[in-house]
Amino acid sequence: MSGEYDPYAIHGRKPEEPKRAGERPGDKLETEPVASSHLRSFIERMERLAEEKEVIKDDEKAVMAEAKAMGFDNKAIRTILRIRKKDPQKLAEELSILDIYLVALGMDEGLR
């Protein structure tokens, strides 16, 4: 089990097993060319998706900055976005419970 992390070993690794004459690192790993090409494909796809996420994140920041520049409240916009994602029935239930709690605490004045 060489290469695994061992917190009690020196520098977190167990000592390497002695190599046999003519043995090269990685000889024990038998990977098929198909498996490595699939793995490479998955890695490259994930890298592309990560790049796309960064672009989308930058676009979202630009839209929010534009909304703020026009006088809109970003916190309110984000709240509306969260509300619009919810199932209408679940949202109604959440708002009903919130209303009950606000009334129980005497905090319902001025909210209606």
PDB file of N, CA and C in Angstrom:
ATOM      1  N   MET A   1       0.826  -1.192   0.000  1.00  0.00           N
ATOM      2  CA  MET A   1       0.000   0.000   0.000  1.00  0.00           C
ATOM      3  C   MET A   1       0.864   1.248   0.000  1.00  0.00           C
ATOM      4  N   SER A   2       1.849   1.282  -0.800  1.00  0.00           N
ATOM      5  CA  SER A   2       2.693   2.469  -0.835  1.00  0.00           C
ATOM      6  C   SER A   2       1.939   3.607  -1.488  1.00  0.00           C
ATOM      7  N   GLY A   3       2.213   4.815  -1.044  1.00  0.00           N
ATOM      8  CA  GLY A   3       1.557   5.976  -1.615  1.00  0.00           C
ATOM      9  C   GLY A   3       0.350   6.439  -0.818  1.00  0.00           C
ATOM     10  N   GLU A   4      -0.162   5.613   0.116  1.00  0.00           N
ATOM     11  CA  GLU A   4      -1.296   6.021   0.926  1.00  0.00           C
ATOM     12  C   GLU A   4      -0.814   6.865   2.093  1.00  0.00           C
ATOM     13  N   TYR A   5      -1.676   7.743   2.568  1.00  0.00           N
ATOM     14  CA  TYR A   5      -1.331   8.621   3.672  1.00  0.00           C
ATOM     15  C   TYR A   5      -1.361   7.842   4.974  1.00  0.00           C
ATOM     16  N   ASP A   6      -0.316   7.959   5.759  1.00  0.00           N
ATOM     17  CA  ASP A   6      -0.232   7.348   7.077  1.00  0.00           C
ATOM     18  C   ASP A   6       0.226   8.429   8.041  1.00  0.00           C
ATOM     19  N   PRO A   7      -0.657   8.894   8.938  1.00  0.00           N
ATOM     20  CA  PRO A   7      -0.283  10.003   9.809  1.00  0.00           C
ATOM     21  C   PRO A   7       0.845   9.674  10.772  1.00  0.00           C
ATOM     22  N   TYR A   8       1.120   8.387  10.985  1.00  0.00           N
ATOM     23  CA  TYR A   8       2.164   8.000  11.923  1.00  0.00           C
ATOM     24  C   TYR A   8       3.504   7.756  11.246  1.00  0.00           C
ATOM     25  N   ALA A   9       3.547   7.787   9.960  1.00  0.00           N
ATOM     26  CA  ALA A   9       4.794   7.552   9.236  1.00  0.00           C
ATOM     27  C   ALA A   9       5.539   8.873   9.049  1.00  0.00           C
ATOM     28  N   ILE A  10       6.789   8.788   8.665  1.00  0.00           N
ATOM     29  CA  ILE A  10       7.592   9.980   8.434  1.00  0.00           C
ATOM     30  C   ILE A  10       7.034  10.709   7.219  1.00  0.00           C
ATOM     31  N   HIS A  11       6.760  11.992   7.373  1.00  0.00           N
ATOM     32  CA  HIS A  11       6.199  12.839   6.315  1.00  0.00           C
ATOM     33  C   HIS A  11       4.873  12.295   5.783  1.00  0.00           C
ATOM     34  N   GLY A  12       4.124  11.548   6.617  1.00  0.00           N
ATOM     35  CA  GLY A  12       2.804  11.084   6.220  1.00  0.00           C
ATOM     36  C   GLY A  12       2.786   9.910   5.274  1.00  0.00           C
ATOM     37  N   ARG A  13       3.930   9.302   4.987  1.00  0.00           N
ATOM     38  CA  ARG A  13       3.962   8.159   4.068  1.00  0.00           C
ATOM     39  C   ARG A  13       4.746   7.012   4.679  1.00  0.00           C
ATOM     40  N   LYS A  14       4.304   5.817   4.353  1.00  0.00           N
ATOM     41  CA  LYS A  14       5.038   4.626   4.769  1.00  0.00           C
ATOM     42  C   LYS A  14       6.276   4.495   3.896  1.00  0.00           C
ATOM     43  N   PRO A  15       7.293   3.833   4.399  1.00  0.00           N
ATOM     44  CA  PRO A  15       8.487   3.641   3.565  1.00  0.00           C
ATOM     45  C   PRO A  15       8.150   2.836   2.317  1.00  0.00           C
ATOM     46  N   GLU A  16       8.759   3.205   1.225  1.00  0.00           N
ATOM     47  CA  GLU A  16       8.549   2.504  -0.044  1.00  0.00           C
ATOM     48  C   GLU A  16       9.074   1.078   0.057  1.00  0.00           C
ATOM     49  N   GLU A  17       8.362   0.174  -0.611  1.00  0.00           N
ATOM     50  CA  GLU A  17       8.856  -1.198  -0.687  1.00  0.00           C
ATOM     51  C   GLU A  17      10.053  -1.217  -1.629  1.00  0.00           C
ATOM     52  N   PRO A  18      11.036  -2.048  -1.333  1.00  0.00           N
ATOM     53  CA  PRO A  18      12.208  -2.088  -2.221  1.00  0.00           C
ATOM     54  C   PRO A  18      11.796  -2.518  -3.624  1.00  0.00           C
ATOM     55  N   LYS A  19      12.408  -1.878  -4.622  1.00  0.00           N
ATOM     56  CA  LYS A  19      12.088  -2.179  -6.013  1.00  0.00           C
ATOM     57  C   LYS A  19      12.946  -3.330  -6.499  1.00  0.00           C
ATOM     58  N   ARG A  20      12.362  -4.102  -7.377  1.00  0.00           N
ATOM     59  CA  ARG A  20      13.101  -5.203  -7.992  1.00  0.00           C
ATOM     60  C   ARG A  20      13.904  -4.665  -9.160  1.00  0.00           C
ATOM     61  N   ALA A  21      14.911  -5.383  -9.539  1.00  0.00           N
ATOM     62  CA  ALA A  21      15.754  -4.965 -10.661  1.00  0.00           C
ATOM     63  C   ALA A  21      14.903  -4.835 -11.921  1.00  0.00           C
ATOM     64  N   GLY A  22      15.015  -3.719 -12.619  1.00  0.00           N
ATOM     65  CA  GLY A  22      14.293  -3.501 -13.870  1.00  0.00           C
ATOM     66  C   GLY A  22      12.877  -2.998 -13.693  1.00  0.00           C
ATOM     67  N   GLU A  23      12.422  -2.860 -12.451  1.00  0.00           N
ATOM     68  CA  GLU A  23      11.057  -2.396 -12.201  1.00  0.00           C
ATOM     69  C   GLU A  23      11.022  -0.869 -12.237  1.00  0.00           C
ATOM     70  N   ARG A  24      10.015  -0.329 -12.911  1.00  0.00           N
ATOM     71  CA  ARG A  24       9.869   1.122 -13.014  1.00  0.00           C
ATOM     72  C   ARG A  24       8.645   1.564 -12.222  1.00  0.00           C
ATOM     73  N   PRO A  25       8.635   2.828 -11.774  1.00  0.00           N
ATOM     74  CA  PRO A  25       7.440   3.323 -11.081  1.00  0.00           C
ATOM     75  C   PRO A  25       6.228   3.234 -12.006  1.00  0.00           C
ATOM     76  N   GLY A  26       5.127   2.773 -11.457  1.00  0.00           N
ATOM     77  CA  GLY A  26       3.908   2.684 -12.253  1.00  0.00           C
ATOM     78  C   GLY A  26       3.735   1.362 -12.966  1.00  0.00           C
ATOM     79  N   ASP A  27       4.710   0.446 -12.885  1.00  0.00           N
ATOM     80  CA  ASP A  27       4.571  -0.852 -13.544  1.00  0.00           C
ATOM     81  C   ASP A  27       3.408  -1.646 -12.971  1.00  0.00           C
ATOM     82  N   LYS A  28       3.114  -1.446 -11.687  1.00  0.00           N
ATOM     83  CA  LYS A  28       2.031  -2.197 -11.061  1.00  0.00           C
ATOM     84  C   LYS A  28       0.664  -1.690 -11.510  1.00  0.00           C
ATOM     85  N   LEU A  29       0.604  -0.456 -11.962  1.00  0.00           N
ATOM     86  CA  LEU A  29      -0.664   0.105 -12.416  1.00  0.00           C
ATOM     87  C   LEU A  29      -0.930  -0.333 -13.842  1.00  0.00           C
ATOM     88  N   GLU A  30      -1.967  -1.098 -14.017  1.00  0.00           N
ATOM     89  CA  GLU A  30      -2.317  -1.561 -15.356  1.00  0.00           C
ATOM     90  C   GLU A  30      -3.581  -0.829 -15.787  1.00  0.00           C
ATOM     91  N   THR A  31      -3.410   0.283 -16.468  1.00  0.00           N
ATOM     92  CA  THR A  31      -4.571   1.030 -16.942  1.00  0.00           C
ATOM     93  C   THR A  31      -4.736   0.780 -18.422  1.00  0.00           C
ATOM     94  N   GLU A  32      -5.967   0.611 -18.803  1.00  0.00           N
ATOM     95  CA  GLU A  32      -6.261   0.406 -20.212  1.00  0.00           C
ATOM     96  C   GLU A  32      -6.273   1.763 -20.898  1.00  0.00           C
ATOM     97  N   PRO A  33      -5.860   1.824 -22.152  1.00  0.00           N
ATOM     98  CA  PRO A  33      -5.891   3.103 -22.867  1.00  0.00           C
ATOM     99  C   PRO A  33      -7.294   3.704 -22.912  1.00  0.00           C
ATOM    100  N   VAL A  34      -8.309   2.847 -22.980  1.00  0.00           N
ATOM    101  CA  VAL A  34      -9.687   3.336 -23.042  1.00  0.00           C
ATOM    102  C   VAL A  34     -10.050   4.031 -21.736  1.00  0.00           C
ATOM    103  N   ALA A  35      -9.692   3.423 -20.612  1.00  0.00           N
ATOM    104  CA  ALA A  35     -10.023   4.009 -19.314  1.00  0.00           C
ATOM    105  C   ALA A  35      -9.321   5.346 -19.133  1.00  0.00           C
ATOM    106  N   SER A  36      -8.073   5.443 -19.518  1.00  0.00           N
ATOM    107  CA  SER A  36      -7.357   6.707 -19.341  1.00  0.00           C
ATOM    108  C   SER A  36      -7.914   7.782 -20.273  1.00  0.00           C
ATOM    109  N   SER A  37      -8.347   7.400 -21.470  1.00  0.00           N
ATOM    110  CA  SER A  37      -8.923   8.406 -22.372  1.00  0.00           C
ATOM    111  C   SER A  37     -10.280   8.871 -21.852  1.00  0.00           C
ATOM    112  N   HIS A  38     -11.054   7.959 -21.250  1.00  0.00           N
ATOM    113  CA  HIS A  38     -12.331   8.355 -20.642  1.00  0.00           C
ATOM    114  C   HIS A  38     -12.079   9.300 -19.471  1.00  0.00           C
ATOM    115  N   LEU A  39     -11.106   8.955 -18.652  1.00  0.00           N
ATOM    116  CA  LEU A  39     -10.776   9.791 -17.500  1.00  0.00           C
ATOM    117  C   LEU A  39     -10.354  11.180 -17.963  1.00  0.00           C
ATOM    118  N   ARG A  40      -9.489  11.236 -18.966  1.00  0.00           N
ATOM    119  CA  ARG A  40      -9.038  12.520 -19.503  1.00  0.00           C
ATOM    120  C   ARG A  40     -10.237  13.321 -20.028  1.00  0.00           C
ATOM    121  N   SER A  41     -11.162  12.636 -20.686  1.00  0.00           N
ATOM    122  CA  SER A  41     -12.350  13.295 -21.221  1.00  0.00           C
ATOM    123  C   SER A  41     -13.195  13.895 -20.098  1.00  0.00           C
ATOM    124  N   PHE A  42     -13.400  13.130 -19.018  1.00  0.00           N
ATOM    125  CA  PHE A  42     -14.174  13.638 -17.884  1.00  0.00           C
ATOM    126  C   PHE A  42     -13.493  14.850 -17.258  1.00  0.00           C
ATOM    127  N   ILE A  43     -12.192  14.758 -17.075  1.00  0.00           N
ATOM    128  CA  ILE A  43     -11.435  15.859 -16.470  1.00  0.00           C
ATOM    129  C   ILE A  43     -11.560  17.118 -17.335  1.00  0.00           C
ATOM    130  N   GLU A  44     -11.377  16.969 -18.642  1.00  0.00           N
ATOM    131  CA  GLU A  44     -11.447  18.119 -19.543  1.00  0.00           C
ATOM    132  C   GLU A  44     -12.848  18.726 -19.573  1.00  0.00           C
ATOM    133  N   ARG A  45     -13.876  17.870 -19.514  1.00  0.00           N
ATOM    134  CA  ARG A  45     -15.244  18.384 -19.487  1.00  0.00           C
ATOM    135  C   ARG A  45     -15.504  19.175 -18.210  1.00  0.00           C
ATOM    136  N   MET A  46     -15.009  18.652 -17.075  1.00  0.00           N
ATOM    137  CA  MET A  46     -15.191  19.353 -15.808  1.00  0.00           C
ATOM    138  C   MET A  46     -14.438  20.682 -15.810  1.00  0.00           C
ATOM    139  N   GLU A  47     -13.267  20.709 -16.427  1.00  0.00           N
ATOM    140  CA  GLU A  47     -12.514  21.962 -16.524  1.00  0.00           C
ATOM    141  C   GLU A  47     -13.269  22.990 -17.363  1.00  0.00           C
ATOM    142  N   ARG A  48     -13.859  22.542 -18.467  1.00  0.00           N
ATOM    143  CA  ARG A  48     -14.646  23.459 -19.303  1.00  0.00           C
ATOM    144  C   ARG A  48     -15.859  23.992 -18.540  1.00  0.00           C
ATOM    145  N   LEU A  49     -16.524  23.096 -17.792  1.00  0.00           N
ATOM    146  CA  LEU A  49     -17.682  23.530 -17.009  1.00  0.00           C
ATOM    147  C   LEU A  49     -17.277  24.541 -15.937  1.00  0.00           C
ATOM    148  N   ALA A  50     -16.131  24.329 -15.315  1.00  0.00           N
ATOM    149  CA  ALA A  50     -15.646  25.272 -14.302  1.00  0.00           C
ATOM    150  C   ALA A  50     -15.387  26.639 -14.926  1.00  0.00           C
ATOM    151  N   GLU A  51     -14.819  26.642 -16.131  1.00  0.00           N
ATOM    152  CA  GLU A  51     -14.586  27.911 -16.831  1.00  0.00           C
ATOM    153  C   GLU A  51     -15.911  28.600 -17.151  1.00  0.00           C
ATOM    154  N   GLU A  52     -16.899  27.818 -17.594  1.00  0.00           N
ATOM    155  CA  GLU A  52     -18.207  28.380 -17.916  1.00  0.00           C
ATOM    156  C   GLU A  52     -18.877  28.953 -16.672  1.00  0.00           C
ATOM    157  N   LYS A  53     -18.707  28.253 -15.525  1.00  0.00           N
ATOM    158  CA  LYS A  53     -19.281  28.752 -14.278  1.00  0.00           C
ATOM    159  C   LYS A  53     -18.691  30.105 -13.912  1.00  0.00           C
ATOM    160  N   GLU A  54     -17.386  30.256 -14.110  1.00  0.00           N
ATOM    161  CA  GLU A  54     -16.734  31.532 -13.810  1.00  0.00           C
ATOM    162  C   GLU A  54     -17.292  32.647 -14.692  1.00  0.00           C
ATOM    163  N   VAL A  55     -17.498  32.341 -15.975  1.00  0.00           N
ATOM    164  CA  VAL A  55     -18.052  33.342 -16.892  1.00  0.00           C
ATOM    165  C   VAL A  55     -19.462  33.726 -16.450  1.00  0.00           C
ATOM    166  N   ILE A  56     -20.267  32.735 -16.095  1.00  0.00           N
ATOM    167  CA  ILE A  56     -21.638  32.998 -15.652  1.00  0.00           C
ATOM    168  C   ILE A  56     -21.629  33.809 -14.362  1.00  0.00           C
ATOM    169  N   LYS A  57     -20.731  33.464 -13.440  1.00  0.00           N
ATOM    170  CA  LYS A  57     -20.628  34.202 -12.181  1.00  0.00           C
ATOM    171  C   LYS A  57     -20.283  35.671 -12.448  1.00  0.00           C
ATOM    172  N   ASP A  58     -19.370  35.908 -13.384  1.00  0.00           N
ATOM    173  CA  ASP A  58     -19.012  37.284 -13.748  1.00  0.00           C
ATOM    174  C   ASP A  58     -20.206  38.011 -14.365  1.00  0.00           C
ATOM    175  N   ASP A  59     -20.970  37.300 -15.199  1.00  0.00           N
ATOM    176  CA  ASP A  59     -22.170  37.889 -15.806  1.00  0.00           C
ATOM    177  C   ASP A  59     -23.201  38.260 -14.737  1.00  0.00           C
ATOM    178  N   GLU A  60     -23.383  37.367 -13.743  1.00  0.00           N
ATOM    179  CA  GLU A  60     -24.328  37.644 -12.660  1.00  0.00           C
ATOM    180  C   GLU A  60     -23.907  38.892 -11.886  1.00  0.00           C
ATOM    181  N   LYS A  61     -22.612  39.013 -11.610  1.00  0.00           N
ATOM    182  CA  LYS A  61     -22.115  40.199 -10.905  1.00  0.00           C
ATOM    183  C   LYS A  61     -22.389  41.460 -11.708  1.00  0.00           C
ATOM    184  N   ALA A  62     -22.201  41.382 -13.012  1.00  0.00           N
ATOM    185  CA  ALA A  62     -22.434  42.549 -13.868  1.00  0.00           C
ATOM    186  C   ALA A  62     -23.907  42.945 -13.860  1.00  0.00           C
ATOM    187  N   VAL A  63     -24.803  41.956 -13.909  1.00  0.00           N
ATOM    188  CA  VAL A  63     -26.244  42.247 -13.895  1.00  0.00           C
ATOM    189  C   VAL A  63     -26.635  42.879 -12.561  1.00  0.00           C
ATOM    190  N   MET A  64     -26.110  42.335 -11.458  1.00  0.00           N
ATOM    191  CA  MET A  64     -26.438  42.890 -10.146  1.00  0.00           C
ATOM    192  C   MET A  64     -25.878  44.303  -9.995  1.00  0.00           C
ATOM    193  N   ALA A  65     -24.701  44.557 -10.534  1.00  0.00           N
ATOM    194  CA  ALA A  65     -24.122  45.901 -10.482  1.00  0.00           C
ATOM    195  C   ALA A  65     -24.973  46.879 -11.291  1.00  0.00           C
ATOM    196  N   GLU A  66     -25.475  46.419 -12.422  1.00  0.00           N
ATOM    197  CA  GLU A  66     -26.337  47.259 -13.255  1.00  0.00           C
ATOM    198  C   GLU A  66     -27.637  47.586 -12.527  1.00  0.00           C
ATOM    199  N   ALA A  67     -28.215  46.572 -11.867  1.00  0.00           N
ATOM    200  CA  ALA A  67     -29.455  46.791 -11.117  1.00  0.00           C
ATOM    201  C   ALA A  67     -29.217  47.779  -9.974  1.00  0.00           C
ATOM    202  N   LYS A  68     -28.096  47.623  -9.281  1.00  0.00           N
ATOM    203  CA  LYS A  68     -27.766  48.529  -8.179  1.00  0.00           C
ATOM    204  C   LYS A  68     -27.568  49.954  -8.693  1.00  0.00           C
ATOM    205  N   ALA A  69     -26.916  50.085  -9.841  1.00  0.00           N
ATOM    206  CA  ALA A  69     -26.688  51.411 -10.427  1.00  0.00           C
ATOM    207  C   ALA A  69     -28.002  52.096 -10.790  1.00  0.00           C
ATOM    208  N   MET A  70     -29.032  51.296 -11.066  1.00  0.00           N
ATOM    209  CA  MET A  70     -30.346  51.864 -11.404  1.00  0.00           C
ATOM    210  C   MET A  70     -31.199  52.102 -10.158  1.00  0.00           C
ATOM    211  N   GLY A  71     -30.628  51.818  -8.970  1.00  0.00           N
ATOM    212  CA  GLY A  71     -31.330  52.115  -7.728  1.00  0.00           C
ATOM    213  C   GLY A  71     -32.058  50.948  -7.093  1.00  0.00           C
ATOM    214  N   PHE A  72     -31.927  49.751  -7.640  1.00  0.00           N
ATOM    215  CA  PHE A  72     -32.590  48.587  -7.050  1.00  0.00           C
ATOM    216  C   PHE A  72     -31.736  48.012  -5.922  1.00  0.00           C
ATOM    217  N   ASP A  73     -32.415  47.400  -4.952  1.00  0.00           N
ATOM    218  CA  ASP A  73     -31.744  46.803  -3.799  1.00  0.00           C
ATOM    219  C   ASP A  73     -31.365  45.363  -4.129  1.00  0.00           C
ATOM    220  N   ASN A  74     -30.073  45.077  -4.129  1.00  0.00           N
ATOM    221  CA  ASN A  74     -29.602  43.739  -4.501  1.00  0.00           C
ATOM    222  C   ASN A  74     -30.079  42.656  -3.539  1.00  0.00           C
ATOM    223  N   LYS A  75     -30.156  42.979  -2.253  1.00  0.00           N
ATOM    224  CA  LYS A  75     -30.616  41.987  -1.278  1.00  0.00           C
ATOM    225  C   LYS A  75     -32.061  41.582  -1.576  1.00  0.00           C
ATOM    226  N   ALA A  76     -32.888  42.557  -1.908  1.00  0.00           N
ATOM    227  CA  ALA A  76     -34.289  42.269  -2.241  1.00  0.00           C
ATOM    228  C   ALA A  76     -34.372  41.447  -3.527  1.00  0.00           C
ATOM    229  N   ILE A  77     -33.540  41.771  -4.501  1.00  0.00           N
ATOM    230  CA  ILE A  77     -33.538  41.011  -5.758  1.00  0.00           C
ATOM    231  C   ILE A  77     -33.147  39.562  -5.498  1.00  0.00           C
ATOM    232  N   ARG A  78     -32.123  39.353  -4.679  1.00  0.00           N
ATOM    233  CA  ARG A  78     -31.691  37.978  -4.368  1.00  0.00           C
ATOM    234  C   ARG A  78     -32.786  37.211  -3.618  1.00  0.00           C
ATOM    235  N   THR A  79     -33.492  37.907  -2.728  1.00  0.00           N
ATOM    236  CA  THR A  79     -34.599  37.272  -2.005  1.00  0.00           C
ATOM    237  C   THR A  79     -35.699  36.864  -2.978  1.00  0.00           C
ATOM    238  N   ILE A  80     -36.026  37.742  -3.904  1.00  0.00           N
ATOM    239  CA  ILE A  80     -37.051  37.425  -4.907  1.00  0.00           C
ATOM    240  C   ILE A  80     -36.616  36.233  -5.754  1.00  0.00           C
ATOM    241  N   LEU A  81     -35.344  36.181  -6.125  1.00  0.00           N
ATOM    242  CA  LEU A  81     -34.848  35.046  -6.914  1.00  0.00           C
ATOM    243  C   LEU A  81     -34.999  33.733  -6.145  1.00  0.00           C
ATOM    244  N   ARG A  82     -34.693  33.761  -4.832  1.00  0.00           N
ATOM    245  CA  ARG A  82     -34.851  32.548  -4.018  1.00  0.00           C
ATOM    246  C   ARG A  82     -36.323  32.145  -3.930  1.00  0.00           C
ATOM    247  N   ILE A  83     -37.200  33.128  -3.759  1.00  0.00           N
ATOM    248  CA  ILE A  83     -38.633  32.853  -3.654  1.00  0.00           C
ATOM    249  C   ILE A  83     -39.160  32.253  -4.954  1.00  0.00           C
ATOM    250  N   ARG A  84     -38.736  32.792  -6.085  1.00  0.00           N
ATOM    251  CA  ARG A  84     -39.232  32.301  -7.379  1.00  0.00           C
ATOM    252  C   ARG A  84     -38.795  30.871  -7.670  1.00  0.00           C
ATOM    253  N   LYS A  85     -37.712  30.416  -7.049  1.00  0.00           N
ATOM    254  CA  LYS A  85     -37.244  29.038  -7.251  1.00  0.00           C
ATOM    255  C   LYS A  85     -38.101  28.026  -6.497  1.00  0.00           C
ATOM    256  N   LYS A  86     -38.773  28.482  -5.437  1.00  0.00           N
ATOM    257  CA  LYS A  86     -39.500  27.563  -4.564  1.00  0.00           C
ATOM    258  C   LYS A  86     -40.818  27.113  -5.184  1.00  0.00           C
ATOM    259  N   ASP A  87     -41.240  25.941  -4.749  1.00  0.00           N
ATOM    260  CA  ASP A  87     -42.547  25.412  -5.120  1.00  0.00           C
ATOM    261  C   ASP A  87     -43.610  26.313  -4.480  1.00  0.00           C
ATOM    262  N   PRO A  88     -44.627  26.746  -5.238  1.00  0.00           N
ATOM    263  CA  PRO A  88     -45.631  27.674  -4.693  1.00  0.00           C
ATOM    264  C   PRO A  88     -46.317  27.159  -3.423  1.00  0.00           C
ATOM    265  N   GLN A  89     -46.596  25.865  -3.374  1.00  0.00           N
ATOM    266  CA  GLN A  89     -47.261  25.308  -2.197  1.00  0.00           C
ATOM    267  C   GLN A  89     -46.342  25.366  -0.975  1.00  0.00           C
ATOM    268  N   LYS A  90     -45.071  25.022  -1.161  1.00  0.00           N
ATOM    269  CA  LYS A  90     -44.120  25.077  -0.046  1.00  0.00           C
ATOM    270  C   LYS A  90     -43.893  26.519   0.397  1.00  0.00           C
ATOM    271  N   LEU A  91     -43.845  27.427  -0.560  1.00  0.00           N
ATOM    272  CA  LEU A  91     -43.672  28.841  -0.229  1.00  0.00           C
ATOM    273  C   LEU A  91     -44.852  29.339   0.598  1.00  0.00           C
ATOM    274  N   ALA A  92     -46.077  28.981   0.191  1.00  0.00           N
ATOM    275  CA  ALA A  92     -47.267  29.401   0.934  1.00  0.00           C
ATOM    276  C   ALA A  92     -47.222  28.862   2.360  1.00  0.00           C
ATOM    277  N   GLU A  93     -46.780  27.620   2.516  1.00  0.00           N
ATOM    278  CA  GLU A  93     -46.676  27.017   3.845  1.00  0.00           C
ATOM    279  C   GLU A  93     -45.639  27.762   4.693  1.00  0.00           C
ATOM    280  N   GLU A  94     -44.484  28.061   4.110  1.00  0.00           N
ATOM    281  CA  GLU A  94     -43.436  28.784   4.837  1.00  0.00           C
ATOM    282  C   GLU A  94     -43.919  30.164   5.270  1.00  0.00           C
ATOM    283  N   LEU A  95     -44.591  30.869   4.356  1.00  0.00           N
ATOM    284  CA  LEU A  95     -45.084  32.209   4.680  1.00  0.00           C
ATOM    285  C   LEU A  95     -46.173  32.160   5.746  1.00  0.00           C
ATOM    286  N   SER A  96     -46.998  31.116   5.709  1.00  0.00           N
ATOM    287  CA  SER A  96     -48.050  30.951   6.710  1.00  0.00           C
ATOM    288  C   SER A  96     -47.440  30.732   8.095  1.00  0.00           C
ATOM    289  N   ILE A  97     -46.440  29.874   8.160  1.00  0.00           N
ATOM    290  CA  ILE A  97     -45.763  29.612   9.436  1.00  0.00           C
ATOM    291  C   ILE A  97     -45.064  30.879   9.933  1.00  0.00           C
ATOM    292  N   LEU A  98     -44.418  31.586   9.031  1.00  0.00           N
ATOM    293  CA  LEU A  98     -43.750  32.833   9.405  1.00  0.00           C
ATOM    294  C   LEU A  98     -44.762  33.832   9.963  1.00  0.00           C
ATOM    295  N   ASP A  99     -45.919  33.929   9.324  1.00  0.00           N
ATOM    296  CA  ASP A  99     -46.965  34.844   9.784  1.00  0.00           C
ATOM    297  C   ASP A  99     -47.433  34.466  11.184  1.00  0.00           C
ATOM    298  N   ILE A 100     -47.628  33.175  11.426  1.00  0.00           N
ATOM    299  CA  ILE A 100     -48.054  32.699  12.752  1.00  0.00           C
ATOM    300  C   ILE A 100     -47.018  33.086  13.802  1.00  0.00           C
ATOM    301  N   TYR A 101     -45.743  32.878  13.496  1.00  0.00           N
ATOM    302  CA  TYR A 101     -44.669  33.205  14.439  1.00  0.00           C
ATOM    303  C   TYR A 101     -44.596  34.709  14.701  1.00  0.00           C
ATOM    304  N   LEU A 102     -44.750  35.511  13.650  1.00  0.00           N
ATOM    305  CA  LEU A 102     -44.699  36.962  13.823  1.00  0.00           C
ATOM    306  C   LEU A 102     -45.845  37.451  14.698  1.00  0.00           C
ATOM    307  N   VAL A 103     -47.039  36.894  14.502  1.00  0.00           N
ATOM    308  CA  VAL A 103     -48.192  37.258  15.325  1.00  0.00           C
ATOM    309  C   VAL A 103     -47.936  36.846  16.767  1.00  0.00           C
ATOM    310  N   ALA A 104     -47.404  35.638  16.974  1.00  0.00           N
ATOM    311  CA  ALA A 104     -47.138  35.141  18.324  1.00  0.00           C
ATOM    312  C   ALA A 104     -46.133  36.023  19.058  1.00  0.00           C
ATOM    313  N   LEU A 105     -45.209  36.612  18.330  1.00  0.00           N
ATOM    314  CA  LEU A 105     -44.196  37.475  18.943  1.00  0.00           C
ATOM    315  C   LEU A 105     -44.599  38.946  18.951  1.00  0.00           C
ATOM    316  N   GLY A 106     -45.783  39.253  18.429  1.00  0.00           N
ATOM    317  CA  GLY A 106     -46.249  40.630  18.383  1.00  0.00           C
ATOM    318  C   GLY A 106     -45.491  41.473  17.374  1.00  0.00           C
ATOM    319  N   MET A 107     -44.966  40.836  16.371  1.00  0.00           N
ATOM    320  CA  MET A 107     -44.158  41.538  15.371  1.00  0.00           C
ATOM    321  C   MET A 107     -44.904  41.731  14.058  1.00  0.00           C
ATOM    322  N   ASP A 108     -46.208  41.502  14.057  1.00  0.00           N
ATOM    323  CA  ASP A 108     -46.962  41.578  12.803  1.00  0.00           C
ATOM    324  C   ASP A 108     -47.433  42.987  12.472  1.00  0.00           C
ATOM    325  N   GLU A 109     -47.312  43.928  13.391  1.00  0.00           N
ATOM    326  CA  GLU A 109     -47.760  45.300  13.142  1.00  0.00           C
ATOM    327  C   GLU A 109     -46.889  45.951  12.076  1.00  0.00           C
ATOM    328  N   GLY A 110     -47.515  46.566  11.113  1.00  0.00           N
ATOM    329  CA  GLY A 110     -46.807  47.294  10.071  1.00  0.00           C
ATOM    330  C   GLY A 110     -46.296  46.419   8.941  1.00  0.00           C
ATOM    331  N   LEU A 111     -46.506  45.114   9.014  1.00  0.00           N
ATOM    332  CA  LEU A 111     -46.055  44.222   7.949  1.00  0.00           C
ATOM    333  C   LEU A 111     -47.154  43.945   6.940  1.00  0.00           C
ATOM    334  N   ARG A 112     -48.363  44.379   7.238  1.00  0.00           N
ATOM    335  CA  ARG A 112     -49.474  44.093   6.327  1.00  0.00           C
ATOM    336  C   ARG A 112     -49.910  45.327   5.622  1.00  0.00           C
TER     337      ARG A 112
END
